[in-house]
XYZ file of N, CA and C in Angstrom:
543
model
N -89.254 8.585 108.143
C -89.768 7.253 107.946
C -88.953 6.625 106.827
N -88.237 5.587 107.125
C -87.421 4.909 106.126
C -88.098 3.592 105.796
N -88.334 3.354 104.528
C -89.010 2.138 104.097
C -88.028 1.078 103.656
N -88.517 -0.132 103.467
C -87.671 -1.217 102.984
C -87.174 -0.939 101.565
N -86.087 -1.591 101.195
C -85.484 -1.345 99.886
C -86.271 -1.978 98.743
N -86.852 -3.131 98.948
C -87.562 -3.829 97.880
C -88.907 -3.196 97.565
N -89.281 -3.230 96.291
C -90.529 -2.612 95.845
C -91.744 -3.213 96.532
N -91.843 -4.531 96.543
C -93.016 -5.183 97.139
C -93.094 -4.938 98.650
N -91.943 -5.001 99.323
C -91.930 -4.750 100.765
C -92.298 -3.300 101.061
N -91.798 -2.381 100.243
C -92.117 -0.964 100.440
C -93.605 -0.716 100.230
N -94.186 -1.313 99.197
C -95.630 -1.161 98.957
C -96.433 -1.705 100.138
N -96.027 -2.862 100.655
C -96.739 -3.455 101.787
C -96.625 -2.573 103.027
N -95.440 -2.029 103.284
C -95.250 -1.146 104.444
C -96.093 0.111 104.323
N -96.072 0.728 103.152
C -96.870 1.939 102.945
C -98.358 1.647 103.034
N -98.775 0.496 102.558
C -100.191 0.129 102.652
C -100.609 0.047 104.118
N -99.724 -0.460 104.981
C -100.031 -0.528 106.411
C -100.101 0.862 107.039
N -99.134 1.710 106.702
C -99.096 3.064 107.272
C -100.303 3.876 106.825
N -100.731 3.686 105.585
C -101.828 4.498 105.044
C -103.177 3.785 105.105
N -103.238 2.656 105.782
C -104.479 1.877 105.860
C -105.645 2.726 106.359
N -105.400 3.573 107.331
C -106.437 4.460 107.865
C -106.108 5.902 107.497
N -105.755 6.122 106.247
C -105.354 7.460 105.828
C -103.934 7.714 106.287
N -103.633 8.944 106.583
C -102.287 9.280 107.055
C -102.330 9.708 108.520
N -103.255 9.126 109.251
C -103.464 9.459 110.658
C -102.194 9.325 111.505
N -101.433 8.267 111.310
C -100.210 8.048 112.091
C -99.198 9.158 111.825
N -99.060 9.540 110.572
C -98.109 10.601 110.233
C -98.571 11.948 110.780
N -99.867 12.220 110.706
C -100.382 13.479 111.261
C -100.164 13.522 112.771
N -100.359 12.390 113.444
C -100.139 12.338 114.887
C -98.667 12.633 115.202
N -97.760 12.008 114.471
C -96.329 12.235 114.699
C -95.955 13.680 114.428
N -96.506 14.266 113.381
C -96.185 15.652 113.021
C -96.761 16.644 114.016
N -97.740 16.232 114.794
C -98.362 17.129 115.762
C -97.510 17.398 116.986
N -96.442 16.655 117.180
C -95.551 16.869 118.323
C -94.706 18.109 118.086
N -94.569 18.926 119.107
C -93.783 20.164 118.993
C -92.351 19.850 118.575
N -91.836 20.652 117.654
C -90.459 20.502 117.209
C -90.220 19.308 116.306
N -91.274 18.754 115.733
C -91.146 17.555 114.917
C -91.353 17.864 113.442
N -90.480 17.329 112.632
C -90.616 17.381 111.179
C -90.747 15.936 110.719
N -91.805 15.620 110.012
C -91.999 14.270 109.491
C -91.523 14.245 108.049
N -90.605 13.341 107.773
C -90.101 13.161 106.417
C -90.430 11.729 106.017
N -91.169 11.570 104.942
C -91.524 10.241 104.446
C -90.861 10.035 103.093
N -89.957 9.080 103.017
C -89.307 8.751 101.750
C -90.273 7.868 100.974
N -90.899 8.436 99.970
C -91.931 7.722 99.209
C -91.397 7.044 97.962
N -90.088 7.082 97.763
C -89.494 6.410 96.616
C -89.967 6.990 95.298
N -89.968 6.160 94.273
C -90.443 6.608 92.955
C -91.962 6.613 92.970
N -92.524 7.747 92.625
C -93.974 7.895 92.666
C -94.611 7.585 91.324
N -95.770 6.954 91.394
C -96.607 6.793 90.213
C -98.057 6.833 90.683
N -98.973 6.886 89.744
C -100.388 7.047 90.084
C -100.941 5.891 90.913
N -100.332 4.704 90.844
C -100.820 3.567 91.604
C -100.092 3.331 92.914
N -99.200 4.196 93.271
C -98.385 4.011 94.470
C -99.188 4.223 95.747
N -99.023 3.334 96.745
C -99.664 3.568 98.033
C -99.136 4.843 98.699
N -97.967 5.305 98.278
C -97.389 6.534 98.839
C -98.152 7.770 98.396
N -98.999 7.638 97.405
C -99.731 8.793 96.895
C -100.593 9.443 97.976
N -101.150 8.646 98.901
C -101.940 9.213 100.003
C -101.070 10.118 100.872
N -99.863 9.685 101.131
C -98.932 10.479 101.940
C -98.605 11.777 101.215
N -98.311 11.678 99.932
C -97.963 12.851 99.121
C -99.120 13.845 99.080
N -100.323 13.348 98.868
C -101.480 14.233 98.751
C -101.803 14.945 100.058
N -101.480 14.343 101.195
C -101.733 14.975 102.487
C -100.570 15.820 102.981
N -99.436 15.746 102.315
C -98.245 16.479 102.760
C -98.392 17.973 102.514
N -97.796 18.750 103.395
C -97.760 20.198 103.202
C -96.793 20.563 102.090
N -95.695 19.834 101.987
C -94.668 20.102 100.983
C -94.164 18.761 100.452
N -93.956 18.692 99.145
C -93.350 17.519 98.529
C -91.980 17.920 98.013
N -90.958 17.203 98.445
C -89.606 17.424 97.942
C -89.293 16.305 96.962
N -89.158 16.647 95.705
C -88.816 15.681 94.674
C -87.309 15.760 94.458
N -86.597 14.672 94.758
C -85.144 14.648 94.622
C -84.748 14.068 93.275
N -83.773 14.703 92.640
C -83.271 14.222 91.350
C -81.815 14.622 91.197
N -81.071 13.788 90.521
C -79.698 14.148 90.171
C -79.756 15.116 89.004
N -78.751 15.962 88.881
C -78.749 17.021 87.856
C -78.082 16.555 86.563
N -78.519 15.411 86.071
C -78.017 14.856 84.816
C -79.181 14.669 83.853
N -78.851 14.547 82.565
C -79.865 14.485 81.512
C -80.985 13.485 81.782
N -80.632 12.238 82.109
C -81.661 11.212 82.261
C -82.634 11.531 83.393
N -82.122 11.930 84.540
C -82.988 12.246 85.675
C -83.809 13.503 85.415
N -83.198 14.515 84.831
C -83.912 15.771 84.573
C -84.968 15.605 83.484
N -84.727 14.727 82.524
C -85.741 14.449 81.503
C -86.973 13.826 82.150
N -86.747 12.940 83.114
C -87.857 12.320 83.843
C -88.624 13.376 84.652
N -87.897 14.261 85.320
C -88.541 15.341 86.086
C -89.385 16.209 85.160
N -88.830 16.578 84.019
C -89.541 17.456 83.083
C -90.854 16.842 82.616
N -90.865 15.544 82.357
C -92.098 14.914 81.877
C -93.098 14.652 82.993
N -92.622 14.437 84.216
C -93.516 14.103 85.321
C -93.968 15.295 86.155
N -93.284 16.426 86.047
C -93.578 17.572 86.912
C -95.040 18.018 86.862
N -95.673 18.130 85.691
C -97.079 18.556 85.677
C -97.993 17.616 86.480
N -97.724 16.321 86.427
C -98.513 15.359 87.199
C -98.236 15.513 88.686
N -96.977 15.603 89.046
C -96.592 15.768 90.454
C -97.211 17.040 91.027
N -97.223 18.100 90.251
C -97.773 19.378 90.716
C -99.270 19.282 91.003
N -99.965 18.346 90.399
C -101.396 18.158 90.686
C -101.617 17.365 91.965
N -100.619 16.628 92.414
C -100.765 15.780 93.588
C -100.612 16.527 94.899
N -99.990 17.671 94.889
C -99.665 18.360 96.138
C -99.660 19.864 95.942
N -99.891 20.598 97.031
C -99.941 22.065 96.965
C -98.582 22.690 96.706
N -97.532 22.128 97.260
C -96.207 22.742 97.169
C -95.149 21.741 96.720
N -95.089 21.425 95.428
C -93.997 20.567 94.978
C -92.702 21.369 94.906
N -91.615 20.740 95.279
C -90.305 21.398 95.269
C -89.275 20.448 94.688
N -88.384 20.990 93.875
C -87.313 20.190 93.287
C -86.030 20.395 94.081
N -85.418 19.284 94.478
C -84.144 19.301 95.192
C -83.154 18.498 94.356
N -82.042 19.119 94.008
C -81.012 18.434 93.225
C -80.028 17.738 94.159
N -79.499 16.612 93.694
C -78.559 15.832 94.492
C -77.250 15.689 93.726
N -76.149 16.040 94.383
C -74.824 15.849 93.812
C -74.471 16.842 92.720
N -73.430 16.473 91.965
C -72.937 17.327 90.889
C -73.850 17.227 89.671
N -73.406 17.822 88.591
C -74.183 17.807 87.357
C -74.389 19.230 86.885
N -75.490 19.449 86.194
C -75.776 20.787 85.687
C -75.888 21.788 86.830
N -75.463 23.035 86.597
C -75.610 24.071 87.624
C -77.088 24.317 87.955
N -77.348 24.665 89.191
C -78.709 24.870 89.677
C -79.476 25.887 88.847
N -78.863 27.045 88.561
C -79.582 28.077 87.808
C -79.896 27.618 86.387
N -79.033 26.795 85.811
C -79.282 26.267 84.471
C -80.474 25.300 84.477
N -80.575 24.478 85.509
C -81.705 23.554 85.642
C -83.004 24.341 85.794
N -82.981 25.366 86.636
C -84.169 26.199 86.841
C -84.632 26.812 85.525
N -83.694 27.375 84.757
C -84.045 28.002 83.472
C -84.565 26.981 82.465
N -83.879 25.861 82.347
C -84.231 24.862 81.333
C -85.586 24.207 81.598
N -85.878 23.921 82.864
C -87.121 23.223 83.198
C -88.248 24.165 83.606
N -87.904 25.422 83.860
C -88.868 26.390 84.386
C -89.479 25.883 85.698
N -88.614 25.276 86.503
C -88.991 24.762 87.820
C -87.969 25.299 88.811
N -88.407 26.029 89.831
C -87.430 26.519 90.805
C -86.816 25.363 91.602
N -85.519 25.444 91.800
C -84.809 24.444 92.594
C -84.734 24.966 94.024
N -85.273 24.198 94.950
C -85.337 24.598 96.354
C -83.995 24.467 97.048
N -83.261 23.402 96.737
C -81.985 23.149 97.412
C -81.160 22.185 96.574
N -79.913 22.075 96.973
C -79.019 21.096 96.353
C -78.318 20.363 97.487
N -78.409 19.044 97.482
C -77.782 18.223 98.511
C -76.451 17.685 98.003
N -75.455 17.595 98.890
C -74.149 17.079 98.467
C -74.179 15.563 98.287
N -73.286 15.083 97.455
C -73.073 13.643 97.312
C -72.282 13.219 98.546
N -72.841 12.359 99.384
C -72.206 11.968 100.638
C -72.610 10.529 100.962
N -71.973 9.536 100.325
C -72.357 8.138 100.542
C -72.279 7.693 102.003
N -71.256 8.141 102.728
C -71.131 7.737 104.134
C -72.273 8.320 104.963
N -72.587 9.588 104.749
C -73.707 10.214 105.460
C -75.027 9.556 105.104
N -75.207 9.213 103.832
C -76.435 8.558 103.386
C -76.575 7.177 104.022
N -75.462 6.466 104.168
C -75.503 5.139 104.783
C -75.982 5.219 106.224
N -75.462 6.166 106.987
C -75.875 6.321 108.385
C -77.345 6.727 108.452
N -77.747 7.665 107.604
C -79.142 8.104 107.594
C -80.081 6.992 107.147
N -79.565 6.064 106.349
C -80.365 4.944 105.871
C -80.435 3.787 106.849
N -79.858 3.947 108.032
C -79.977 2.929 109.059
C -78.772 2.034 109.241
N -77.710 2.257 108.490
C -76.516 1.442 108.681
C -75.853 1.831 109.999
N -75.147 0.900 110.615
C -74.502 1.203 111.896
C -73.524 2.371 111.785
N -73.485 3.159 112.821
C -72.579 4.302 112.870
C -72.779 5.035 114.184
N -71.984 6.058 114.391
C -72.121 6.835 115.623
C -73.419 7.626 115.595
N -74.022 7.820 116.744
C -75.289 8.543 116.872
C -75.168 9.975 116.365
N -74.003 10.589 116.528
C -73.816 11.975 116.107
C -73.436 12.095 114.633
N -73.240 10.976 113.953
C -72.769 11.006 112.567
C -73.655 11.825 111.628
N -74.992 11.732 111.691
C -75.788 12.544 110.765
C -75.528 14.041 110.902
N -75.386 14.519 112.108
C -75.158 15.950 112.325
C -73.775 16.379 111.857
N -72.849 15.437 111.780
C -71.479 15.773 111.377
C -71.234 15.595 109.886
N -72.090 14.888 109.201
C -71.873 14.659 107.769
C -72.366 15.861 106.969
N -71.791 16.049 105.786
C -72.235 17.169 104.947
C -73.688 16.976 104.529
N -74.090 15.730 104.283
C -75.483 15.465 103.926
C -76.408 15.740 105.109
N -76.011 15.314 106.292
C -76.826 15.556 107.487
C -77.044 17.032 107.745
N -75.975 17.816 107.625
C -76.105 19.272 107.832
C -76.998 19.901 106.767
N -76.814 19.490 105.518
C -77.641 20.040 104.434
C -79.107 19.656 104.623
N -79.356 18.423 105.047
C -80.734 17.991 105.279
C -81.366 18.730 106.452
N -80.571 19.022 107.480
C -81.099 19.785 108.617
C -81.553 21.167 108.167
N -80.742 21.819 107.347
C -81.124 23.143 106.830
C -82.341 23.040 105.921
N -82.376 22.009 105.090
C -83.518 21.814 104.201
C -84.791 21.545 105.008
N -84.687 20.744 106.056
C -85.852 20.466 106.907
C -86.365 21.738 107.560
N -85.452 22.562 108.043
C -85.836 23.830 108.679
C -86.550 24.739 107.676
N -85.979 24.878 106.488
C -86.585 25.733 105.460
C -87.929 25.170 105.005
N -88.002 23.857 104.871
C -89.247 23.219 104.443
C -90.321 23.375 105.504
N -89.950 23.219 106.764
C -90.916 23.400 107.848
C -91.457 24.821 107.857
N -90.601 25.788 107.616
C -91.054 27.184 107.563
C -92.028 27.387 106.414
N -91.730 26.804 105.264
C -92.641 26.907 104.113
C -93.967 26.233 104.409
N -93.908 25.079 105.058
C -95.126 24.315 105.323
C -96.051 25.055 106.271
N -95.490 25.687 107.289
C -96.336 26.386 108.252
C -96.800 27.731 107.723
N -96.161 28.240 106.667
C -96.549 29.534 106.101
C -97.760 29.428 105.185
N -98.071 28.225 104.719
C -99.197 28.040 103.808
C -100.331 27.357 104.547
N -101.497 28.011 104.649
C -102.614 27.361 105.330
C -103.090 26.156 104.524
N -103.314 25.031 105.188
C -103.756 23.840 104.476
C -105.170 24.000 103.934
N -105.476 23.254 102.854
C -106.819 23.270 102.282
C -107.836 22.720 103.274
N -107.473 21.613 103.921
C -108.349 20.987 104.898
C -107.523 20.719 106.153
N -107.574 21.603 107.149
C -106.711 21.463 108.319
C -106.820 20.122 109.032
N -107.960 19.466 108.960
C -108.110 18.214 109.687
C -107.438 17.043 108.991
N -107.060 17.204 107.717
C -106.458 16.078 107.011
C -105.060 16.362 106.496
N -104.530 17.543 106.736
C -103.203 17.838 106.193
C -102.111 17.356 107.134
N -100.981 17.033 106.556
C -99.819 16.618 107.325
C -99.096 17.867 107.772
N -99.002 18.079 109.065
C -98.390 19.286 109.606
C -96.910 19.062 109.834
N -96.107 19.991 109.381
C -94.671 19.939 109.634
C -94.324 21.210 110.377
N -93.768 21.077 111.583
C -93.456 22.272 112.359
C -91.948 22.453 112.462
N -91.493 23.715 112.641
C -90.055 23.977 112.725
C -89.429 23.285 113.929
N -88.127 23.054 113.840
C -87.429 22.433 114.954
C -87.435 23.360 116.155
N -87.432 22.771 117.325
C -87.552 23.545 118.556
C -86.283 24.304 118.915
N -85.135 23.820 118.471
C -83.874 24.432 118.878
C -83.175 25.161 117.738
N -83.914 25.817 116.914
C -83.292 26.614 115.857
C -82.568 25.763 114.842
N -81.313 26.076 114.602
C -80.556 25.406 113.551
C -79.772 24.194 114.030
N -80.002 23.732 115.226
C -79.277 22.578 115.739
C -79.710 21.329 114.962
N -78.826 20.762 114.113
C -79.221 19.631 113.277
C -79.656 18.407 114.065
N -79.227 18.279 115.321
C -79.606 17.097 116.098
C -81.106 17.028 116.326
N -81.801 18.167 116.281
C -83.241 18.135 116.527
C -83.992 17.449 115.396
N -83.357 17.313 114.238
C -84.017 16.701 113.092
C -83.990 15.179 113.180
N -83.010 14.621 113.869
C -82.788 13.176 113.803
C -83.402 12.411 114.963
N -84.483 12.858 115.513
C -85.104 12.133 116.631
C -86.140 11.170 116.160
């Protein structure tokens, strides 16, 4: 689910999606071989995205591995950890080494995504070839991350099965194209 770039438009879109809880997302996640990824942007206690986060099986918090971003993660992590059962930190691009970030913040890093502006543009809806996400370094890394995240999500029984967002593994194994439907 890709939201609009502007803050007000994104809030309005999320308010529509979550108007009746996260029913639409749960319905989409119930399809075999489907992984639902909701880009919730910057989270805060007043965000309409909080409903999505609270119902998610896994939360992936993305941050660059530089001082400013990691300082923000360090101060917000305790709050984020209260919002969801399985918060996970994913680093983006270069910066501090993964093991150093894990030690310094005492937060395990689930994955590291490559810096790939062209791949990000296609994934963000810009025109490009249909196969471009599967061929980009970011697309391949995201496919692996989605597969691993889906496995983690299905391994943990939800607190309330009727209200949790279900993420199931892709139907065709490691084929990245199954993620981009």
